[in-house]
Tab-separated table of N, CA and C in Angstrom:
chain	number	residue	atom	x	y	z
A	1	MET	N	0.696	-1.429	-0.156
A	1	MET	CA	-0.089	-0.018	-0.501
A	1	MET	C	0.784	1.347	-0.147
A	2	ARG	N	0.378	2.264	-0.566
A	2	ARG	CA	1.196	3.542	-0.569
A	2	ARG	C	1.638	4.059	0.839
A	3	ILE	N	0.649	3.977	1.349
A	3	ILE	CA	1.253	4.621	3.038
A	3	ILE	C	2.491	4.188	3.715
A	4	ALA	N	2.591	2.745	3.286
A	4	ALA	CA	3.985	2.483	3.362
A	4	ALA	C	5.382	2.912	2.871
A	5	VAL	N	5.097	3.038	1.471
A	5	VAL	CA	5.990	4.043	0.866
A	5	VAL	C	5.932	5.263	1.349
A	6	PHE	N	5.168	6.004	1.909
A	6	PHE	CA	5.154	7.128	2.413
A	6	PHE	C	5.991	7.015	3.523
A	7	SER	N	5.757	6.241	4.412
A	7	SER	CA	6.456	6.222	5.775
A	7	SER	C	7.835	5.791	5.833
A	8	VAL	N	8.433	5.304	4.778
A	8	VAL	CA	9.835	5.094	4.402
A	8	VAL	C	9.991	6.042	3.728
A	9	PHE	N	10.031	6.274	2.485
A	9	PHE	CA	10.474	7.339	1.411
A	9	PHE	C	10.405	8.376	2.255
A	10	VAL	N	9.189	9.415	2.595
A	10	VAL	CA	9.216	10.519	2.705
A	10	VAL	C	9.565	10.693	4.100
A	11	GLY	N	9.881	9.683	4.936
A	11	GLY	CA	10.494	10.023	6.128
A	11	GLY	C	11.891	10.061	5.964
A	12	ALA	N	12.244	8.958	5.327
A	12	ALA	CA	13.749	9.686	5.229
A	12	ALA	C	13.967	10.665	4.624
A	13	LEU	N	13.333	11.270	3.669
A	13	LEU	CA	13.670	12.467	2.958
A	13	LEU	C	13.226	13.626	3.699
A	14	LEU	N	12.445	13.433	4.887
A	14	LEU	CA	12.274	14.453	5.604
A	14	LEU	C	13.435	14.353	6.411
A	15	GLN	N	13.478	13.417	6.806
A	15	GLN	CA	14.608	13.304	7.957
A	15	GLN	C	16.478	13.722	7.548
A	16	GLY	N	16.355	13.082	6.272
A	16	GLY	CA	17.585	12.880	5.948
A	16	GLY	C	18.293	13.757	4.888
A	17	PHE	N	17.033	14.072	3.812
A	17	PHE	CA	17.321	14.773	2.704
A	17	PHE	C	16.770	16.357	2.883
A	18	LEU	N	15.769	16.413	2.987
A	18	LEU	CA	14.887	17.841	3.189
A	18	LEU	C	15.118	18.623	4.432
A	19	CYS	N	15.088	18.189	5.672
A	19	CYS	CA	14.864	18.845	6.756
A	19	CYS	C	16.321	18.989	7.404
A	20	GLY	N	16.405	19.861	8.333
A	20	GLY	CA	17.372	20.328	9.128
A	20	GLY	C	18.360	21.257	8.636
A	21	GLY	N	19.619	21.708	9.297
A	21	GLY	CA	20.337	22.558	8.298
A	21	GLY	C	19.678	23.804	8.346
A	22	SER	N	20.617	25.000	8.990
A	22	SER	CA	20.508	26.077	9.044
A	22	SER	C	20.265	26.518	7.777
A	23	ALA	N	21.488	25.937	6.876
A	23	ALA	CA	21.639	26.544	5.753
A	23	ALA	C	20.425	26.333	4.762
A	24	PHE	N	19.481	25.500	4.837
A	24	PHE	CA	18.218	25.477	4.166
A	24	PHE	C	17.546	26.462	4.909
A	25	ALA	N	17.737	27.369	5.202
A	25	ALA	CA	16.865	28.717	5.631
A	25	ALA	C	16.759	29.684	4.237
A	26	GLN	N	17.534	28.876	3.396
A	26	GLN	CA	16.920	29.823	1.632
A	26	GLN	C	15.902	29.095	1.468
A	27	SER	N	15.135	28.355	1.364
A	27	SER	CA	13.550	27.954	1.343
A	27	SER	C	12.709	27.284	2.635
A	28	ASP	N	11.537	27.502	2.339
A	28	ASP	CA	11.176	27.172	3.446
A	28	ASP	C	9.821	25.953	3.378
A	29	VAL	N	10.202	25.878	2.240
A	29	VAL	CA	9.606	24.228	1.222
A	29	VAL	C	9.420	23.182	2.158
A	30	ALA	N	10.910	22.655	2.817
A	30	ALA	CA	10.961	21.759	3.563
A	30	ALA	C	10.258	21.605	4.605
A	31	LYS	N	10.362	22.969	5.654
A	31	LYS	CA	9.869	23.035	6.611
A	31	LYS	C	8.118	23.103	6.938
A	32	SER	N	8.135	23.950	5.618
A	32	SER	CA	6.369	23.862	5.367
A	32	SER	C	5.882	22.354	4.984
A	33	LEU	N	6.353	21.653	4.286
A	33	LEU	CA	6.007	20.312	3.966
A	33	LEU	C	6.097	19.103	5.245
A	34	GLN	N	7.142	19.671	5.827
A	34	GLN	CA	7.078	19.271	7.370
A	34	GLN	C	5.871	19.374	8.695
A	35	ASP	N	5.784	20.617	8.511
A	35	ASP	CA	4.823	21.112	9.510
A	35	ASP	C	3.356	20.448	9.023
A	36	LYS	N	3.146	20.713	7.612
A	36	LYS	CA	1.991	20.216	7.088
A	36	LYS	C	1.652	18.691	7.270
A	37	LEU	N	2.525	18.120	7.365
A	37	LEU	CA	2.334	16.643	7.303
A	37	LEU	C	2.003	16.343	9.117
A	38	VAL	N	3.003	16.851	9.911
A	38	VAL	CA	2.767	17.047	11.285
A	38	VAL	C	1.362	17.221	11.814
A	39	ALA	N	0.963	18.273	10.900
A	39	ALA	CA	-0.338	18.591	11.606
A	39	ALA	C	-1.549	17.716	10.931
A	40	ARG	N	-1.006	16.998	9.929
A	40	ARG	CA	-2.217	16.500	9.372
A	40	ARG	C	-2.305	14.971	10.377
A	41	VAL	N	-1.144	14.521	10.650
A	41	VAL	CA	-1.045	13.452	11.764
A	41	VAL	C	-1.801	13.587	13.247
A	42	GLN	N	-1.098	14.964	13.209
A	42	GLN	CA	-1.645	15.687	14.929
A	42	GLN	C	-3.190	15.354	14.722
A	43	ASN	N	-4.136	15.914	13.458
A	43	ASN	CA	-5.355	15.877	13.532
A	43	ASN	C	-5.999	14.604	13.204
A	44	LEU	N	-5.314	13.953	12.803
A	44	LEU	CA	-6.162	12.600	12.757
A	44	LEU	C	-6.078	12.087	13.917
A	45	GLN	N	-4.809	11.900	14.832
A	45	GLN	CA	-4.685	11.601	16.033
A	45	GLN	C	-6.174	12.001	17.054
A	46	GLU	N	-6.259	13.317	16.585
A	46	GLU	CA	-7.363	14.047	17.764
A	46	GLU	C	-8.680	13.175	17.042
A	47	SER	N	-8.758	13.233	15.704
A	47	SER	CA	-10.310	12.972	15.302
A	47	SER	C	-10.548	11.783	15.458
A	48	CYS	N	-9.461	10.792	15.628
A	48	CYS	CA	-9.483	9.589	15.913
A	48	CYS	C	-9.704	8.845	16.805
A	49	ALA	N	-8.978	9.436	18.114
A	49	ALA	CA	-8.310	8.977	19.314
A	49	ALA	C	-9.322	7.895	19.847
A	50	ARG	N	-10.647	8.032	19.852
A	50	ARG	CA	-11.513	7.030	20.487
A	50	ARG	C	-11.205	5.752	19.464
A	51	ASP	N	-11.571	6.134	17.978
A	51	ASP	CA	-11.206	4.580	17.114
A	51	ASP	C	-9.840	4.353	17.659
A	52	ILE	N	-8.792	5.135	17.906
A	52	ILE	CA	-7.208	4.369	18.008
A	52	ILE	C	-7.719	3.767	18.787
A	53	LYS	N	-8.034	4.119	20.072
A	53	LYS	CA	-8.079	3.275	21.537
A	53	LYS	C	-8.675	2.001	21.282
A	54	LYS	N	-9.942	2.076	20.615
A	54	LYS	CA	-10.883	1.169	20.725
A	54	LYS	C	-10.322	-0.010	19.556
A	55	TYR	N	-9.640	0.172	18.793
A	55	TYR	CA	-9.692	-0.795	17.594
A	55	TYR	C	-7.875	-0.945	17.489
A	56	CYS	N	-7.239	0.237	17.999
A	56	CYS	CA	-5.526	0.252	17.474
A	56	CYS	C	-4.538	0.140	18.748
A	57	LYS	N	-5.506	-0.190	20.122
A	57	LYS	CA	-4.598	0.430	21.552
A	57	LYS	C	-3.426	-0.458	21.207
A	58	ALA	N	-3.263	-2.045	20.644
A	58	ALA	CA	-2.391	-2.786	20.806
A	58	ALA	C	-1.021	-2.319	19.565
A	59	VAL	N	-1.417	-1.674	18.624
A	59	VAL	CA	-0.443	-1.192	17.543
A	59	VAL	C	0.544	-0.298	18.090
A	60	THR	N	1.558	-0.546	18.050
A	60	THR	CA	2.872	0.067	18.131
A	60	THR	C	3.002	1.223	17.039
A	61	PRO	N	2.930	2.739	17.674
A	61	PRO	CA	2.709	3.949	16.505
A	61	PRO	C	4.481	3.599	15.865
A	62	GLY	N	3.999	4.352	14.411
A	62	GLY	CA	5.374	4.524	13.696
A	62	GLY	C	5.296	3.444	12.481
A	63	GLU	N	5.924	4.223	11.283
A	63	GLU	CA	6.117	3.642	10.127
A	63	GLU	C	4.486	3.483	9.788
A	64	GLY	N	3.639	4.183	9.903
A	64	GLY	CA	2.446	4.092	9.315
A	64	GLY	C	1.520	2.798	9.890
A	65	ARG	N	1.624	2.073	10.744
A	65	ARG	CA	0.869	1.139	11.835
A	65	ARG	C	-0.109	1.384	11.932
A	66	VAL	N	-0.433	2.629	12.605
A	66	VAL	CA	-1.647	2.804	13.408
A	66	VAL	C	-2.819	3.526	12.136
A	67	ILE	N	-2.067	3.991	11.146
A	67	ILE	CA	-2.920	4.316	9.502
A	67	ILE	C	-3.256	3.233	9.087
A	68	TYR	N	-2.419	2.176	9.145
A	68	TYR	CA	-3.044	0.619	8.333
A	68	TYR	C	-3.961	0.163	9.498
A	69	CYS	N	-4.057	0.192	10.805
A	69	CYS	CA	-5.013	-0.232	11.367
A	69	CYS	C	-6.339	0.306	11.551
A	70	LEU	N	-6.272	1.487	11.286
A	70	LEU	CA	-7.481	2.348	11.232
A	70	LEU	C	-8.200	1.964	10.056
A	71	GLN	N	-7.169	1.817	8.950
A	71	GLN	CA	-7.710	1.367	7.114
A	71	GLN	C	-8.178	-0.293	7.427
A	72	ALA	N	-7.609	-0.830	8.435
A	72	ALA	CA	-8.300	-2.295	8.395
A	72	ALA	C	-9.994	-2.406	9.257
A	73	PHE	N	-9.916	-1.096	9.833
A	73	PHE	CA	-11.734	-1.228	10.301
A	73	PHE	C	-12.271	0.069	9.914
A	74	GLU	N	-11.956	0.254	8.544
A	74	GLU	CA	-12.403	1.510	8.102
A	74	GLU	C	-14.116	1.436	8.269
A	75	ASP	N	-14.633	0.180	8.103
A	75	ASP	CA	-16.303	0.002	8.030
A	75	ASP	C	-16.815	0.300	9.228
A	76	LYS	N	-15.738	0.323	10.455
A	76	LYS	CA	-16.280	0.541	11.780
A	76	LYS	C	-15.772	1.737	12.661
A	77	ILE	N	-14.796	2.198	12.099
A	77	ILE	CA	-14.333	4.038	12.651
A	77	ILE	C	-15.693	4.655	12.476
A	78	SER	N	-15.277	5.988	13.027
A	78	SER	CA	-16.272	7.150	13.060
A	78	SER	C	-16.042	7.990	11.456
A	79	ALA	N	-17.306	8.623	11.107
A	79	ALA	CA	-17.254	9.150	9.643
A	79	ALA	C	-16.142	10.346	9.951
A	80	LYS	N	-16.106	10.945	11.176
A	80	LYS	CA	-14.802	11.780	11.228
A	80	LYS	C	-13.502	11.472	11.498
A	81	CYS	N	-13.559	10.131	11.510
A	81	CYS	CA	-12.077	9.654	11.733
A	81	CYS	C	-11.638	9.077	10.313
A	82	GLN	N	-12.941	8.556	9.439
A	82	GLN	CA	-12.488	8.041	8.111
A	82	GLN	C	-12.763	9.161	7.221
A	83	PHE	N	-13.219	10.293	7.393
A	83	PHE	CA	-12.704	11.732	6.297
A	83	PHE	C	-11.578	12.033	6.780
A	84	ASP	N	-11.031	11.887	8.125
A	84	ASP	CA	-9.657	12.439	8.368
A	84	ASP	C	-8.456	11.653	7.451
A	85	LEU	N	-8.963	10.045	8.112
A	85	LEU	CA	-7.770	9.418	7.526
A	85	LEU	C	-7.899	9.150	5.958
A	86	GLU	N	-8.916	9.392	5.195
A	86	GLU	CA	-8.963	9.528	3.852
A	86	GLU	C	-7.851	10.994	3.314
A	87	GLU	N	-8.301	11.726	3.983
A	87	GLU	CA	-7.673	13.271	4.034
A	87	GLU	C	-6.045	12.954	4.060
A	88	THR	N	-5.928	12.612	5.164
A	88	THR	CA	-4.326	12.024	5.368
A	88	THR	C	-3.665	11.435	4.799
A	89	VAL	N	-4.342	10.524	4.429
A	89	VAL	CA	-3.759	9.166	3.501
A	89	VAL	C	-3.340	10.176	1.787
A	90	SER	N	-4.477	10.571	1.492
A	90	SER	CA	-4.541	11.334	0.000
A	90	SER	C	-3.277	12.420	0.030
A	91	ASN	N	-2.856	13.253	1.203
A	91	ASN	CA	-2.119	14.210	1.171
A	91	ASN	C	-0.615	13.582	1.378
A	92	PHE	N	-0.304	12.644	1.992
A	92	PHE	CA	0.960	11.805	2.618
A	92	PHE	C	0.942	11.049	0.551
A	93	ASN	N	-0.018	10.756	0.196
A	93	ASN	CA	0.449	10.019	-1.414
A	93	ASN	C	0.974	11.312	-2.324
A	94	ILE	N	-0.038	12.279	-2.211
A	94	ILE	CA	1.106	13.540	-3.062
A	94	ILE	C	1.835	14.246	-2.662
A	95	SER	N	2.422	14.224	-1.208
A	95	SER	CA	3.475	14.447	-0.781
A	95	SER	C	4.456	13.550	-1.364
A	96	ALA	N	4.354	12.460	-1.196
A	96	ALA	CA	5.262	11.411	-1.602
A	96	ALA	C	5.723	11.366	-3.279
A	97	ASP	N	4.468	11.375	-3.624
A	97	ASP	CA	4.737	11.717	-5.267
A	97	ASP	C	5.607	13.037	-5.737
A	98	ASN	N	5.203	14.151	-4.995
A	98	ASN	CA	5.960	14.937	-5.535
A	98	ASN	C	7.606	14.790	-5.228
A	99	LEU	N	7.799	14.604	-3.524
A	99	LEU	CA	8.993	14.206	-3.305
A	99	LEU	C	10.246	13.442	-4.158
A	100	LYS	N	9.400	12.343	-4.732
A	100	LYS	CA	9.889	11.224	-5.552
A	100	LYS	C	10.142	11.808	-6.789
A	101	ASP	N	9.147	12.859	-7.307
A	101	ASP	CA	9.413	13.543	-8.774
A	101	ASP	C	10.901	14.397	-8.581
A	102	VAL	N	11.030	14.766	-7.559
A	102	VAL	CA	12.093	15.488	-7.132
A	102	VAL	C	13.604	15.017	-7.254
A	103	VAL	N	13.425	13.853	-6.674
A	103	VAL	CA	14.655	12.679	-6.691
A	103	VAL	C	14.778	12.387	-7.529
A	104	VAL	N	13.838	11.912	-8.676
A	104	VAL	CA	14.244	11.239	-9.891
A	104	VAL	C	14.638	12.321	-10.506
A	105	ALA	N	13.486	13.377	-10.988
A	105	ALA	CA	14.092	14.734	-11.885
A	105	ALA	C	15.571	15.223	-11.897
A	106	CYS	N	15.922	15.028	-10.457
A	106	CYS	CA	17.538	15.562	-9.695
A	106	CYS	C	18.558	14.597	-9.674
A	107	ARG	N	18.465	13.613	-10.250
A	107	ARG	CA	19.125	12.737	-9.803
A	107	ARG	C	20.376	13.223	-10.167
A	108	ALA	N	20.722	13.376	-11.791
A	108	ALA	CA	21.585	13.688	-12.388
A	108	ALA	C	22.501	15.378	-11.226
A	109	GLU	N	21.772	16.007	-10.866
A	109	GLU	CA	22.424	17.151	-9.506
A	109	GLU	C	23.023	16.046	-8.623
A	110	ILE	N	21.851	15.568	-8.172
A	110	ILE	CA	22.618	14.553	-6.593
A	110	ILE	C	23.394	13.722	-7.163
A	111	THR	N	23.539	13.013	-7.809
A	111	THR	CA	24.897	12.169	-8.150
A	111	THR	C	26.266	13.083	-8.466
A	112	GLY	N	25.742	14.244	-9.252
A	112	GLY	CA	26.795	15.237	-10.081
A	112	GLY	C	27.366	15.931	-8.817
A	113	PRO	N	26.717	17.178	-9.196
A	113	PRO	CA	27.520	18.498	-8.199
A	113	PRO	C	27.398	18.201	-6.716
A	114	CYS	N	26.227	17.671	-5.906
A	114	CYS	CA	26.141	17.049	-5.084
A	114	CYS	C	26.335	15.517	-4.633
A	115	GLY	N	26.894	15.153	-5.566
A	115	GLY	CA	27.626	13.510	-5.134
A	115	GLY	C	28.497	13.331	-3.755
A	116	LYS	N	29.081	14.397	-3.663
A	116	LYS	CA	30.104	13.650	-2.412
A	116	LYS	C	29.608	15.020	-1.347
A	117	VAL	N	28.292	15.279	-1.295
A	117	VAL	CA	27.636	15.570	-0.126
A	117	VAL	C	27.183	14.509	0.649
A	118	GLN	N	27.500	14.480	1.963
A	118	GLN	CA	26.975	13.645	2.604
A	118	GLN	C	25.488	13.923	3.054
A	119	PRO	N	24.794	13.062	2.555
A	119	PRO	CA	23.281	12.918	2.777
A	119	PRO	C	23.086	12.972	4.385
A	120	GLY	N	21.809	14.004	4.500
A	120	GLY	CA	21.528	13.852	6.114
A	120	GLY	C	21.582	15.169	6.564
A	121	LYS	N	20.237	15.508	7.465
A	121	LYS	CA	20.437	17.141	7.946
A	121	LYS	C	20.284	18.426	6.926
A	122	GLY	N	19.496	17.698	5.646
A	122	GLY	CA	19.481	18.729	4.914
A	122	GLY	C	20.194	19.058	3.436
A	123	ARG	N	21.697	18.347	3.790
A	123	ARG	CA	22.727	18.614	3.221
A	123	ARG	C	22.763	18.515	1.877
A	124	VAL	N	22.228	17.829	1.333
A	124	VAL	CA	21.791	17.517	-0.145
A	124	VAL	C	20.758	18.566	-0.801
A	125	ALA	N	19.683	18.531	0.115
A	125	ALA	CA	18.706	19.888	-0.073
A	125	ALA	C	18.979	21.408	-0.502
A	126	VAL	N	20.295	21.567	0.415
A	126	VAL	CA	20.775	22.624	0.600
A	126	VAL	C	22.096	22.501	-1.016
A	127	CYS	N	22.349	21.800	-1.143
A	127	CYS	CA	23.236	21.475	-1.973
A	127	CYS	C	22.645	21.805	-3.590
A	128	LEU	N	21.410	21.294	-3.410
A	128	LEU	CA	20.540	21.265	-4.875
A	128	LEU	C	19.968	22.962	-5.043
A	129	LEU	N	19.623	23.501	-4.080
A	129	LEU	CA	19.468	24.957	-3.948
A	129	LEU	C	20.687	25.691	-4.452
A	130	GLU	N	21.915	25.558	-3.728
A	130	GLU	CA	22.691	26.014	-3.898
A	130	GLU	C	23.374	26.220	-5.573
A	131	ASN	N	22.989	24.791	-6.025
A	131	ASN	CA	23.335	24.437	-7.236
A	131	ASN	C	22.217	24.753	-8.398
A	132	LYS	N	20.887	25.571	-8.225
A	132	LYS	CA	19.592	25.513	-8.877
A	132	LYS	C	20.006	26.150	-10.000
A	133	SER	N	21.033	27.290	-10.228
A	133	SER	CA	21.460	27.840	-11.356
A	133	SER	C	21.860	27.053	-12.516
A	134	ALA	N	22.052	25.750	-12.342
A	134	ALA	CA	23.209	24.850	-13.064
A	134	ALA	C	21.986	23.687	-13.073
A	135	ALA	N	20.962	23.316	-12.407
A	135	ALA	CA	20.248	22.528	-12.476
A	135	ALA	C	19.376	22.313	-14.225
A	136	SER	N	19.043	20.856	-14.166
A	136	SER	CA	18.685	20.860	-15.623
A	136	SER	C	16.959	21.304	-15.404
A	137	LYS	N	16.211	21.679	-16.432
A	137	LYS	CA	14.770	21.900	-16.539
A	137	LYS	C	13.757	20.876	-15.996
A	138	GLU	N	13.963	19.893	-16.233
A	138	GLU	CA	13.231	18.748	-15.310
A	138	GLU	C	13.487	18.713	-13.928
A	139	CYS	N	14.836	19.040	-13.097
A	139	CYS	CA	15.010	19.197	-11.937
A	139	CYS	C	14.142	20.387	-11.404
A	140	LEU	N	14.534	21.510	-12.024
A	140	LEU	CA	13.848	22.816	-12.039
A	140	LEU	C	12.494	22.467	-11.802
A	141	ASP	N	11.534	22.107	-13.102
A	141	ASP	CA	10.201	22.025	-12.797
A	141	ASP	C	9.813	21.206	-11.915
A	142	ALA	N	10.634	20.301	-11.369
A	142	ALA	CA	10.101	19.186	-10.214
A	142	ALA	C	9.969	20.084	-8.737
A	143	ILE	N	10.796	20.635	-8.500
A	143	ILE	CA	11.219	21.660	-7.611
A	143	ILE	C	10.335	22.812	-7.056
A	144	GLN	N	10.272	23.289	-8.324
A	144	GLN	CA	8.705	24.087	-9.003
A	144	GLN	C	7.303	23.372	-8.298
A	145	LYS	N	7.173	22.380	-8.602
A	145	LYS	CA	6.051	21.734	-8.578
A	145	LYS	C	5.828	21.264	-6.987
A	146	LEU	N	6.679	20.960	-6.415
A	146	LEU	CA	6.825	20.685	-4.853
A	146	LEU	C	6.977	21.845	-3.922
A	147	GLU	N	7.013	23.329	-4.180
A	147	GLU	CA	6.938	24.397	-4.020
A	147	GLU	C	5.422	24.870	-4.090
A	148	SER	N	5.195	25.048	-5.486
A	148	SER	CA	3.699	25.280	-5.933
A	148	SER	C	2.564	24.330	-4.714
A	149	ALA	N	2.813	22.934	-4.705
A	149	ALA	CA	2.174	22.498	-3.769
A	149	ALA	C	2.049	22.207	-2.194
A	150	VAL	N	3.434	22.800	-1.675
A	150	VAL	CA	3.269	23.056	-0.496
A	150	VAL	C	2.587	24.229	-0.088
A	151	GLN	N	3.015	25.562	-1.241
A	151	GLN	CA	2.111	26.569	-1.245
A	151	GLN	C	0.811	26.858	-0.682
A	152	LYS	N	0.239	26.093	-1.935
A	152	LYS	CA	-1.140	25.575	-2.344
A	152	LYS	C	-1.879	24.953	-1.103
A	153	SER	N	-0.921	24.338	-0.176
A	153	SER	CA	-1.648	23.576	0.833
A	153	SER	C	-1.763	24.686	2.202
A	154	ASP	N	-0.928	25.583	1.958
A	154	ASP	CA	-0.622	26.285	3.207
A	154	ASP	C	-2.038	27.183	2.907
A	155	ASN	N	-2.137	27.690	1.587
A	155	ASN	CA	-3.222	28.820	1.576
A	155	ASN	C	-4.953	27.983	2.070
A	156	HIS	N	-4.797	26.467	2.248
A	156	HIS	CA	-6.454	25.817	2.634
A	156	HIS	C	-6.445	25.714	3.937
């Protein structure tokens, strides 16, 4: 299921590729994306608290396990929880797709000019931004698409 991809891929990207590092202050995209996803999860935890307690209390949180559990009981959870679960999963999938697009489109930049940068704490993202003027059109388009998606979601 796509949420597993999100848990591993987006978690790794946010932790190691996009987030951290004061040099990344040049762009608030990573911070906005991370804040947005954290807010979605917090909202889901609040709206589904009773359902989580009732159906998923034995589940160890992390790596999407509680979301999997809620999905397994989707025919029994409250309407509000169901709605927020669908919104959260949809948002995660869109974010994962946009991040994947950046990684795929910017592969040459990541392995080329940023190839010697140690991954983690936002160092690769900083390198991409520092070398944006030399990036391919595909890479720039993917970064722009990610930035636009984050800005759009911030306005809702």
